[in-house]
GROMACS .gro file of C-alpha atoms in nm:
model
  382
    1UNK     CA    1   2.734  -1.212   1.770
    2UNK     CA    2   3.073  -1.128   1.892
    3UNK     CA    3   3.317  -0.909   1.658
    4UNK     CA    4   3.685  -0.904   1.638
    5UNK     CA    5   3.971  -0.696   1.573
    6UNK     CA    6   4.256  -0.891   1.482
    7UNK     CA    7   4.599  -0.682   1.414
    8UNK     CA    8   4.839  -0.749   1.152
    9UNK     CA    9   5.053  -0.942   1.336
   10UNK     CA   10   4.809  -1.186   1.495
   11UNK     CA   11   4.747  -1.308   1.154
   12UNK     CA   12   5.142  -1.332   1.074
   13UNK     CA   13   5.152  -1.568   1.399
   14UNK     CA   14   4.836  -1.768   1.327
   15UNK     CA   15   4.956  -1.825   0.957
   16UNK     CA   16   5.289  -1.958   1.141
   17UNK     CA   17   5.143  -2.216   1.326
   18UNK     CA   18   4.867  -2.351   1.175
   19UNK     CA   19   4.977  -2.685   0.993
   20UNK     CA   20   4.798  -2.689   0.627
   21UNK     CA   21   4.831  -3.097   0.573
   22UNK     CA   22   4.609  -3.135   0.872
   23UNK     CA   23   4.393  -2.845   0.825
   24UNK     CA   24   4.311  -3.004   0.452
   25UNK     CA   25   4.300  -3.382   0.544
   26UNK     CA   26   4.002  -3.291   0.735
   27UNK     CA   27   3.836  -3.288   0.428
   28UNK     CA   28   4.071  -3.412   0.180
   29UNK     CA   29   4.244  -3.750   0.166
   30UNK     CA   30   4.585  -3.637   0.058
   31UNK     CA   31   4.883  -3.838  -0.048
   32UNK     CA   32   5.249  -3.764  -0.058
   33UNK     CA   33   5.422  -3.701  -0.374
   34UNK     CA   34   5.764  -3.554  -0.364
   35UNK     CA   35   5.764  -3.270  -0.145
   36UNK     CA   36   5.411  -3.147  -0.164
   37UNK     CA   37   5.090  -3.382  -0.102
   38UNK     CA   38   4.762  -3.469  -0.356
   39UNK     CA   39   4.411  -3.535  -0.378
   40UNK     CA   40   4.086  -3.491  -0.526
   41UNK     CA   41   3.999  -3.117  -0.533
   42UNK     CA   42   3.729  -3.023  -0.282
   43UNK     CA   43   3.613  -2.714  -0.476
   44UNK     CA   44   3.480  -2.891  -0.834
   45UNK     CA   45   3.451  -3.231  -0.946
   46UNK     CA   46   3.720  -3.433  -1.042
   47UNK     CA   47   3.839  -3.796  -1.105
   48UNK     CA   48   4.206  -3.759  -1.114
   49UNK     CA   49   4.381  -3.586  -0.852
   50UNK     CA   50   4.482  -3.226  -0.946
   51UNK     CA   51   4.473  -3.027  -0.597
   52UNK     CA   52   4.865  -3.002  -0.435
   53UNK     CA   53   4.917  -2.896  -0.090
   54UNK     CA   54   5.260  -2.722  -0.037
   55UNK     CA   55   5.345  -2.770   0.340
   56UNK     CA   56   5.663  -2.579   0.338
   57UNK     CA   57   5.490  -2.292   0.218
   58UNK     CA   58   5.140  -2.347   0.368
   59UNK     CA   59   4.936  -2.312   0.027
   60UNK     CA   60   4.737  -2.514  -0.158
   61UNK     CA   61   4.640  -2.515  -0.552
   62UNK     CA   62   4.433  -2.674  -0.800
   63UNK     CA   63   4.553  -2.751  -1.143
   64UNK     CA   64   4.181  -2.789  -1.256
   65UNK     CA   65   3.979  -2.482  -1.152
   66UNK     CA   66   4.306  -2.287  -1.033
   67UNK     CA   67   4.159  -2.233  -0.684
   68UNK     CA   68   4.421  -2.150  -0.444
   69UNK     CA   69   4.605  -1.975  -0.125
   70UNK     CA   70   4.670  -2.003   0.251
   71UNK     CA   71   4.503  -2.186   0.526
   72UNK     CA   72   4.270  -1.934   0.587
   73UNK     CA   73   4.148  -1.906   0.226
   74UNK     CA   74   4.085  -2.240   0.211
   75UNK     CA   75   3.895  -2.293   0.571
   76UNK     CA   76   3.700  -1.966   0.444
   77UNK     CA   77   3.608  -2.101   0.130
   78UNK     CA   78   3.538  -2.487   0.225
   79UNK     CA   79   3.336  -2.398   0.496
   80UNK     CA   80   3.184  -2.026   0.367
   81UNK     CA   81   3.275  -1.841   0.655
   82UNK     CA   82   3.363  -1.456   0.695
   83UNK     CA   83   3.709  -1.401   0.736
   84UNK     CA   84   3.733  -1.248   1.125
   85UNK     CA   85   3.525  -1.587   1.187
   86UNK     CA   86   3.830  -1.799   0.970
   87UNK     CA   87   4.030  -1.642   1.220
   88UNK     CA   88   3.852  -1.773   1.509
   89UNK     CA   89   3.813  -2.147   1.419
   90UNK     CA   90   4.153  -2.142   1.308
   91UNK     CA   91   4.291  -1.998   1.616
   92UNK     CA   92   4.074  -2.228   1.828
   93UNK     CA   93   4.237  -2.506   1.621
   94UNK     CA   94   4.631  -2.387   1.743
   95UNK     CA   95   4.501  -2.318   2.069
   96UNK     CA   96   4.556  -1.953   2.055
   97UNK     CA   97   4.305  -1.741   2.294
   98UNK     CA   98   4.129  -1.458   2.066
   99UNK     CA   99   3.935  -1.310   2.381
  100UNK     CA  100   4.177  -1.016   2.375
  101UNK     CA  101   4.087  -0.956   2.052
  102UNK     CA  102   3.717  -0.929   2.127
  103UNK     CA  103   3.537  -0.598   2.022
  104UNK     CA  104   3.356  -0.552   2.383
  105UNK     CA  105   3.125  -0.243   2.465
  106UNK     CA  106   3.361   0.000   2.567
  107UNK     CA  107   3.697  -0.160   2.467
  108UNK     CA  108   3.754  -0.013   2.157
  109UNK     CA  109   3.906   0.286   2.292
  110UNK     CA  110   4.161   0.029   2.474
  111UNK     CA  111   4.158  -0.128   2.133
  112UNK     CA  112   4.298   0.150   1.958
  113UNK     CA  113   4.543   0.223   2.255
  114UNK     CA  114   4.707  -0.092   2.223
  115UNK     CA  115   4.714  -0.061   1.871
  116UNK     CA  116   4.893   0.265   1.906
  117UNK     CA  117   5.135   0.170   2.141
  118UNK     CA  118   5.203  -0.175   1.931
  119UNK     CA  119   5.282   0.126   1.607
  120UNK     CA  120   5.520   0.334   1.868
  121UNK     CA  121   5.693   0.006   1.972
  122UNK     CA  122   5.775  -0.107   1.626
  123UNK     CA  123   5.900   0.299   1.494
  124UNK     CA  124   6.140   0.286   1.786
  125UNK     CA  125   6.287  -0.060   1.714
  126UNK     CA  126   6.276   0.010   1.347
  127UNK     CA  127   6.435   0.381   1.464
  128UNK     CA  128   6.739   0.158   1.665
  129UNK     CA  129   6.764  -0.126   1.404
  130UNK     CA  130   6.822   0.180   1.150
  131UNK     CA  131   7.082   0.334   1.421
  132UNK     CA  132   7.278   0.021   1.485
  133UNK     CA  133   7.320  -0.126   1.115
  134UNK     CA  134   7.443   0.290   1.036
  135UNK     CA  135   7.707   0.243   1.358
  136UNK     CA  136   7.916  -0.084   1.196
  137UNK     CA  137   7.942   0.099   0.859
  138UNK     CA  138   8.110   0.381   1.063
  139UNK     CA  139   8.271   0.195   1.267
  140UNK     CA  140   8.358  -0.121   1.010
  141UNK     CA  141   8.753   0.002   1.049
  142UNK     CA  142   8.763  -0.053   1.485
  143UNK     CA  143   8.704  -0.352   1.695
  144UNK     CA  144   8.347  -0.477   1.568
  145UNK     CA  145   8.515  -0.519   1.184
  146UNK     CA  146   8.781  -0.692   1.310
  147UNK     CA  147   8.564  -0.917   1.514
  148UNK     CA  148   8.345  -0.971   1.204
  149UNK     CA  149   8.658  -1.047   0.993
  150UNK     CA  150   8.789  -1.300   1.243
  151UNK     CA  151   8.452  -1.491   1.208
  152UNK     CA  152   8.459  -1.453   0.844
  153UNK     CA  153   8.151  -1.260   0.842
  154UNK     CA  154   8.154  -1.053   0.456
  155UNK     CA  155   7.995  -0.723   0.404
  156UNK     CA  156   7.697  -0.928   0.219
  157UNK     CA  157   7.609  -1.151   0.471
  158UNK     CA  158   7.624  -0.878   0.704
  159UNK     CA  159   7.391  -0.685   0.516
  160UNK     CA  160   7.155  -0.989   0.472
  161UNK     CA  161   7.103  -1.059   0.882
  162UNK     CA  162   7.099  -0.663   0.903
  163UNK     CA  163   7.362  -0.739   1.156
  164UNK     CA  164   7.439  -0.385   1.339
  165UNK     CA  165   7.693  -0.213   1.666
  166UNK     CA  166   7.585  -0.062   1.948
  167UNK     CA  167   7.875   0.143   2.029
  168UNK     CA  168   8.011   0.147   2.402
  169UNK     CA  169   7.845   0.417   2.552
  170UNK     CA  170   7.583   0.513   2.791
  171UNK     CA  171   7.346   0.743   2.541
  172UNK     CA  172   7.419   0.694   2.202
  173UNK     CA  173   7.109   0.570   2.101
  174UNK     CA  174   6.882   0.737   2.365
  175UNK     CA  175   7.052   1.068   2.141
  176UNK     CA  176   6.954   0.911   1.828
  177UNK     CA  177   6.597   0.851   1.999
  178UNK     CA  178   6.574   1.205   2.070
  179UNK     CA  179   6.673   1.292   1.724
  180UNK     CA  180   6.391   1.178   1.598
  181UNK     CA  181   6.166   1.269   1.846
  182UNK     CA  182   6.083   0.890   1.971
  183UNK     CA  183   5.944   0.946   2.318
  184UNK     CA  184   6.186   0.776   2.565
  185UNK     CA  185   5.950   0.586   2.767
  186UNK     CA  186   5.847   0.423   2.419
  187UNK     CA  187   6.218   0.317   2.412
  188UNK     CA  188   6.216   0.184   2.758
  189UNK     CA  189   5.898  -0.012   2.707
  190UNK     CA  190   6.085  -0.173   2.374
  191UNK     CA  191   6.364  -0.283   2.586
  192UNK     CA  192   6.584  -0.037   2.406
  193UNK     CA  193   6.664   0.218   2.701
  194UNK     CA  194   6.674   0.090   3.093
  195UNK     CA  195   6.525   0.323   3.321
  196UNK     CA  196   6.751   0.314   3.625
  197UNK     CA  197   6.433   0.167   3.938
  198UNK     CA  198   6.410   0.496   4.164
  199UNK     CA  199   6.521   0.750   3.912
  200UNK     CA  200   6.399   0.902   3.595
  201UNK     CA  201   6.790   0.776   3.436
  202UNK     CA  202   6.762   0.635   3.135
  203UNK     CA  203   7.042   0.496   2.946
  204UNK     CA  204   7.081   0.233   2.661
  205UNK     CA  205   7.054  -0.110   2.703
  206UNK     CA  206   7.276  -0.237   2.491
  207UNK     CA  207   7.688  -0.113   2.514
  208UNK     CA  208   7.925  -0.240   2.277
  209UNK     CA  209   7.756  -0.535   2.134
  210UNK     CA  210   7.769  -0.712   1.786
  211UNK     CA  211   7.354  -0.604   1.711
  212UNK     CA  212   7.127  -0.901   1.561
  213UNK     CA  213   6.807  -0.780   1.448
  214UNK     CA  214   6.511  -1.041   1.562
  215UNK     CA  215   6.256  -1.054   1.303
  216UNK     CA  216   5.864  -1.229   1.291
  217UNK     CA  217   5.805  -1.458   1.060
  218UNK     CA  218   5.713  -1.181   0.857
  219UNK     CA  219   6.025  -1.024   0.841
  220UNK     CA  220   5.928  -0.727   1.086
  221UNK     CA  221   6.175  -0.655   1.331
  222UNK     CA  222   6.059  -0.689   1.634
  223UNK     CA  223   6.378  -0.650   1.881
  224UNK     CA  224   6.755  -0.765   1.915
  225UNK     CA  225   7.016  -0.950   2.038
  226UNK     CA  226   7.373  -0.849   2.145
  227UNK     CA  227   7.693  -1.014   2.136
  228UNK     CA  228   7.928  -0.836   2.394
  229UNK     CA  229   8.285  -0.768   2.228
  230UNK     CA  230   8.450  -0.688   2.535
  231UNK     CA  231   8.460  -0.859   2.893
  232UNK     CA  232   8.053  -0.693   2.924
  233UNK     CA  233   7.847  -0.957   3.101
  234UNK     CA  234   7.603  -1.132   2.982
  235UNK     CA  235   7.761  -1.269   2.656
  236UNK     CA  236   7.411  -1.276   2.494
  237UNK     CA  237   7.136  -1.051   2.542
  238UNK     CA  238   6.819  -1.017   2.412
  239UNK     CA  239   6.543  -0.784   2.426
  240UNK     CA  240   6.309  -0.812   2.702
  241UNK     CA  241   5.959  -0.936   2.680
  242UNK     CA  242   5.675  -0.651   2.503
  243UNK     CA  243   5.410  -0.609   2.352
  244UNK     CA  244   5.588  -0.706   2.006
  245UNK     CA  245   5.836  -0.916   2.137
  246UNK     CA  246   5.786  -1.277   2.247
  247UNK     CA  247   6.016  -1.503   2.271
  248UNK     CA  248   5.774  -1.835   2.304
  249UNK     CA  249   5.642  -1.730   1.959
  250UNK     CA  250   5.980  -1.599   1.776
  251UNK     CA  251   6.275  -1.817   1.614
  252UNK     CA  252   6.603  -1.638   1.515
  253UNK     CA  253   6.593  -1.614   1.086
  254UNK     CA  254   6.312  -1.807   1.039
  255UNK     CA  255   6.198  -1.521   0.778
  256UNK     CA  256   6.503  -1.617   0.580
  257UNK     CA  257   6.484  -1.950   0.662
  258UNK     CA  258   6.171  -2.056   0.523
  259UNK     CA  259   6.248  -2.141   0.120
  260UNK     CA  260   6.581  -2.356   0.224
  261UNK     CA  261   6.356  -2.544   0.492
  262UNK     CA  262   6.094  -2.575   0.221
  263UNK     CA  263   6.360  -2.660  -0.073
  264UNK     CA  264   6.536  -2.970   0.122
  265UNK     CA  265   6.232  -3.053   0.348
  266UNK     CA  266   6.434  -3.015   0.648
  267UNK     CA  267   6.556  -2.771   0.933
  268UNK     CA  268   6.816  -2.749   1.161
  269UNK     CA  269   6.767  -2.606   1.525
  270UNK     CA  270   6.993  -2.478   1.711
  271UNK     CA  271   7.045  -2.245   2.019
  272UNK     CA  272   7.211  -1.926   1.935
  273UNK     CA  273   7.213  -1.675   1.629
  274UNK     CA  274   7.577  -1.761   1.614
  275UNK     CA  275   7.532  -2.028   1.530
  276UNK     CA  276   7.233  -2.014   1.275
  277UNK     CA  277   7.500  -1.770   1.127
  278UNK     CA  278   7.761  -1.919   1.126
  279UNK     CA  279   7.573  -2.196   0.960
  280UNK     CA  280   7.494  -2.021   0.677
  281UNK     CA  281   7.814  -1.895   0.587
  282UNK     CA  282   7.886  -2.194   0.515
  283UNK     CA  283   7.604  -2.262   0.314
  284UNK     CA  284   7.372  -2.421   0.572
  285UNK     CA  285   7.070  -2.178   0.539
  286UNK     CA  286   6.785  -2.448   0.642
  287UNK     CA  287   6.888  -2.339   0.997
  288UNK     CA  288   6.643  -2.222   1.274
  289UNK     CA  289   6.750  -2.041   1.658
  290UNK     CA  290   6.545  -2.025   1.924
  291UNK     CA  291   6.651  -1.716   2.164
  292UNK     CA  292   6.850  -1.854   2.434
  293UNK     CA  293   6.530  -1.968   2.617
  294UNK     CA  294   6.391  -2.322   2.667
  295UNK     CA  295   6.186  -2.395   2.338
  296UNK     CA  296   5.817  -2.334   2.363
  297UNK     CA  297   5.506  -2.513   2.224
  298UNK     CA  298   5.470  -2.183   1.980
  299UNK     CA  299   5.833  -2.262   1.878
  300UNK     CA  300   5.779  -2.650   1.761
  301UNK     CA  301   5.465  -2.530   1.578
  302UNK     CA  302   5.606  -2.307   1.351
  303UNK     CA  303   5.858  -2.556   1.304
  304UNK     CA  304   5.623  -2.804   1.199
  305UNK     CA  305   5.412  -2.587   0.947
  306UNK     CA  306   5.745  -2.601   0.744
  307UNK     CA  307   5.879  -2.914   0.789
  308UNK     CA  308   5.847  -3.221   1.038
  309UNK     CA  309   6.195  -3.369   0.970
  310UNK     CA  310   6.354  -3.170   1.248
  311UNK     CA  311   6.771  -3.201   1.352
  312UNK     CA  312   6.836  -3.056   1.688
  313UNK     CA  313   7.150  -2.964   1.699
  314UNK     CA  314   7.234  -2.804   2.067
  315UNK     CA  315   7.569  -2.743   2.218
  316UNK     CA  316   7.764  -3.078   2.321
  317UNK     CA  317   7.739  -3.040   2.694
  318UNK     CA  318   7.507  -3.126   2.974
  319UNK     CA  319   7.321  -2.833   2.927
  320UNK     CA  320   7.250  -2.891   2.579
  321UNK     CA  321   7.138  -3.229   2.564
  322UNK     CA  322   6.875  -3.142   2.879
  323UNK     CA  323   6.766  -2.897   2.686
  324UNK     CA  324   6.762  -3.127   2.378
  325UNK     CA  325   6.564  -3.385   2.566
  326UNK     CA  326   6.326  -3.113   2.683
  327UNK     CA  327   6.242  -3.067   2.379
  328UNK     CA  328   6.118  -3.419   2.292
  329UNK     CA  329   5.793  -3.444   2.410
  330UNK     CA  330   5.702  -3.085   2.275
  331UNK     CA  331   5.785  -3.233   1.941
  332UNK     CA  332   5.614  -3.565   2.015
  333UNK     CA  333   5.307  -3.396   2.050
  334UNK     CA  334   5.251  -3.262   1.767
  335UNK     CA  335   5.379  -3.546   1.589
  336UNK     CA  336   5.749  -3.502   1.484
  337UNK     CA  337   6.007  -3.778   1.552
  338UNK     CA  338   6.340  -3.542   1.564
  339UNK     CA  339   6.689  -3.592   1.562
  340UNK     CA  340   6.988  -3.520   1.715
  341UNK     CA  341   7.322  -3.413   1.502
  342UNK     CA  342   7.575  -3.584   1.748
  343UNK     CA  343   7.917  -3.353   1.770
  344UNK     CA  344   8.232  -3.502   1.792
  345UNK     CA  345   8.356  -3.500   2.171
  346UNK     CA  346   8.621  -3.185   2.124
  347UNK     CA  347   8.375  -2.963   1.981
  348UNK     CA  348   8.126  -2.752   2.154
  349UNK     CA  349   7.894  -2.636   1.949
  350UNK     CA  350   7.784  -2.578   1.596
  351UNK     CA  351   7.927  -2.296   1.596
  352UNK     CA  352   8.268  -2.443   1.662
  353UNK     CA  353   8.176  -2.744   1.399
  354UNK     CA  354   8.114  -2.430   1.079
  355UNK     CA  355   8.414  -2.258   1.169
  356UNK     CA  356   8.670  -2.571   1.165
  357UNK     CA  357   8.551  -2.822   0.924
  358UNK     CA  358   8.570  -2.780   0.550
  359UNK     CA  359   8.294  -2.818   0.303
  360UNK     CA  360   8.338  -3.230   0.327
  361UNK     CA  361   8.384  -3.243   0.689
  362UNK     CA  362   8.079  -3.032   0.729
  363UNK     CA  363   7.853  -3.226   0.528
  364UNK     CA  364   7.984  -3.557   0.690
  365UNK     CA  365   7.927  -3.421   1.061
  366UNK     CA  366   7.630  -3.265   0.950
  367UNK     CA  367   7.496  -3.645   0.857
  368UNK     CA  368   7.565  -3.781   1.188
  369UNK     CA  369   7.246  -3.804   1.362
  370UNK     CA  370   7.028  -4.033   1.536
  371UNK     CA  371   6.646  -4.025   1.601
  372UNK     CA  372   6.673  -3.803   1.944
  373UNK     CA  373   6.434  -4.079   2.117
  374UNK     CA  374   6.691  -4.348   2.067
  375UNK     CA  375   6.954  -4.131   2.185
  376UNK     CA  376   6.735  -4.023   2.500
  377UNK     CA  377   6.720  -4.362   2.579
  378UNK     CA  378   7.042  -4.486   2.492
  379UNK     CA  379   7.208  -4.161   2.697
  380UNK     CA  380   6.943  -4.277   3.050
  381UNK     CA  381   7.083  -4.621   2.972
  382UNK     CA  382   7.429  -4.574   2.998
   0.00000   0.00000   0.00000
């Protein structure tokens, strides 16, 4: 029989995208009431319905014999499995590949390397989300507080998105890296440092940038994005692809996202952390980013887990509604009908829409949708 070792964050991802209504109506015929959905507990007899299934927070409970928990409590109870094999028929059922995860002879040594190098990749991105966040207290007073004053960022909402600054220079944190004795090739592989090709130069990625951390839907940090406050080209960068880092898989604030998404049984997605936080500043906290990329498959499903009443809400130009009607037929498959927050002609994005509206205007622009199929067609018909 084959054995597995499945890391931490495996599980964190599987958890994300496995949808718990369909899991359960495989053996439960469930209902919707309110928010949550009932039926007739599986576990002990009952006439009247008494087991709830929470999609926004992927549990279920029974009111009757108090049973309760995740998806993977209740496919390893239903069916009396172990847990590693849980795993297995649950990542079959997302489509997620578990062969890297098998315990072959002679692989646990790689095992245990890549589980070492996974640890050293998330101490140095802990070690630089630690550096950056210390950098705009000291530096709150020069150009980066300024910039977060003229977007009406607060102290408190900078402190709740962690937001950081990489100051402008070319080893500030490969110092801080040596500080703390973080082996810079570690720091290279984490996208932190660059390692100039031809040379053994290494210097930090990241030069005067606004720092947003990018968490899992754990809340782990896993890289970061920077917003250049000078002329520095690109505008937006990200961390490059790791071992932790993934963009397919990852959606900006999702971690804090979760309970609003849950609460009004809705989410907003948009295209930037800009504009996720500038969202929320103005109270709009059922918002969702994916990382300047096109959205994935792994994106739509963790979407759906929470919610499948989905907004997009992309930047008003060509670009963004191609990349809003990309996304149709990702949602479409899984079974989600989003759609679309149309934005008055003179304003670009949602960013632009938070920062000039007030609290009414907001709300009313905010309300202006149409299902994104009908405005597919209605845009290919014009």
């Amino acid at each position: 029989m084959t054995s597995y070792s499945f890391p931490p964050e495996f599980i964190a991802d599987l958890r994300s995208r496995v949808d718990i209504v369909s899991l359960v109506s495989d053996y439960v015929a469930l209902t919707k009431s309110g928010a949550n959905y009932k039926g007739l507990c599986p576990f002990h007899g009952e006439k009247t319905p008494s087991f709830t299934v929470h999609e926004g927070k992927g549990i279920f409970h029974c009111f009757g014999c108090g049973v309760g928990g995740d998806a993977i409590g209740f496919l390893k109870r239903i069916e009396n499995l172990s847990y590693p094999e849980t795993l297995v028929r649950l990542a079959t059922r997302a489509g997620i590949d578990v062969s890297p995860y098998e315990r072959r002879q002679g692989s646990l040594a790689a095992q245990e390397k890549a589980r070492s190098e996974r640890e050293n990749l998330n101490r140095a991105v802990a070690c630089a989300q630690d550096f950056f966040t210390r950098q705009l207290r000291d530096n709150i007073k020069g150009q980066v507080g300024s910039y977060l004053e003229k977007r009406g960022i607060d102290p408190a909402a900078a402190r709740k998105f962690g937001l950081g600054f990489a100051p402008d220079a070319w080893s500030a944190l490969k110092d801080e890296f040596r500080r703390q004795r973080i082996d810079e090739s570690i720091a290279v592989a984490a996208g932190l440092l660059v390692q100039k090709e031809g040379t053994n130069r290494r210097y930090d990625r990241f030069r005067d940038r606004l720092m947003f951390p990018i968490r899992d839907v754990s809340g782990t940090v896993v890289g970061s994005g920077g917003r250049s406050l000078g002329d520095g080209e690109p505008k937006y960068l990200n961390s490059p692809e790791s071992l932790i880092f993934n963009k397919r898989r990852l959606l900006y604030d999702l971690h804090h996202a979760r309970p609003a998404i849950g609460k009004t049984g809705s989410a907003f997605l948009v295209e930037g952390y800009m504009d996720a936080l500038s969202l929320y500043l103005r109270g709009v906290d059922n918002v969702v980013a994916t990382l300047g990329t096109a959205l994935s498959e792994e994106n739509v499903a963790a979407v759906k887990r929470y919610t499948r009443k989905v907004a997009v809400f992309f930047d008003n130009d060509n670009a963004g509604r191609a990349a809003a009607f990309r996304s149709l037929p990702l949602f479409m498959a899984v079974g989600v009908m989003p759609d679309i927050v149309l934005l008055p002609d003179d304003i670009k994005d949602p960013d632009q829409l938070a920062s000039g509206l007030d609290d009414a205007g907001l709300s009313q622009a905010l309300a202006r949708q149409m299902p994104l199929f009908d405005f597919f067609l209605s845009e290919k018909g014009g």
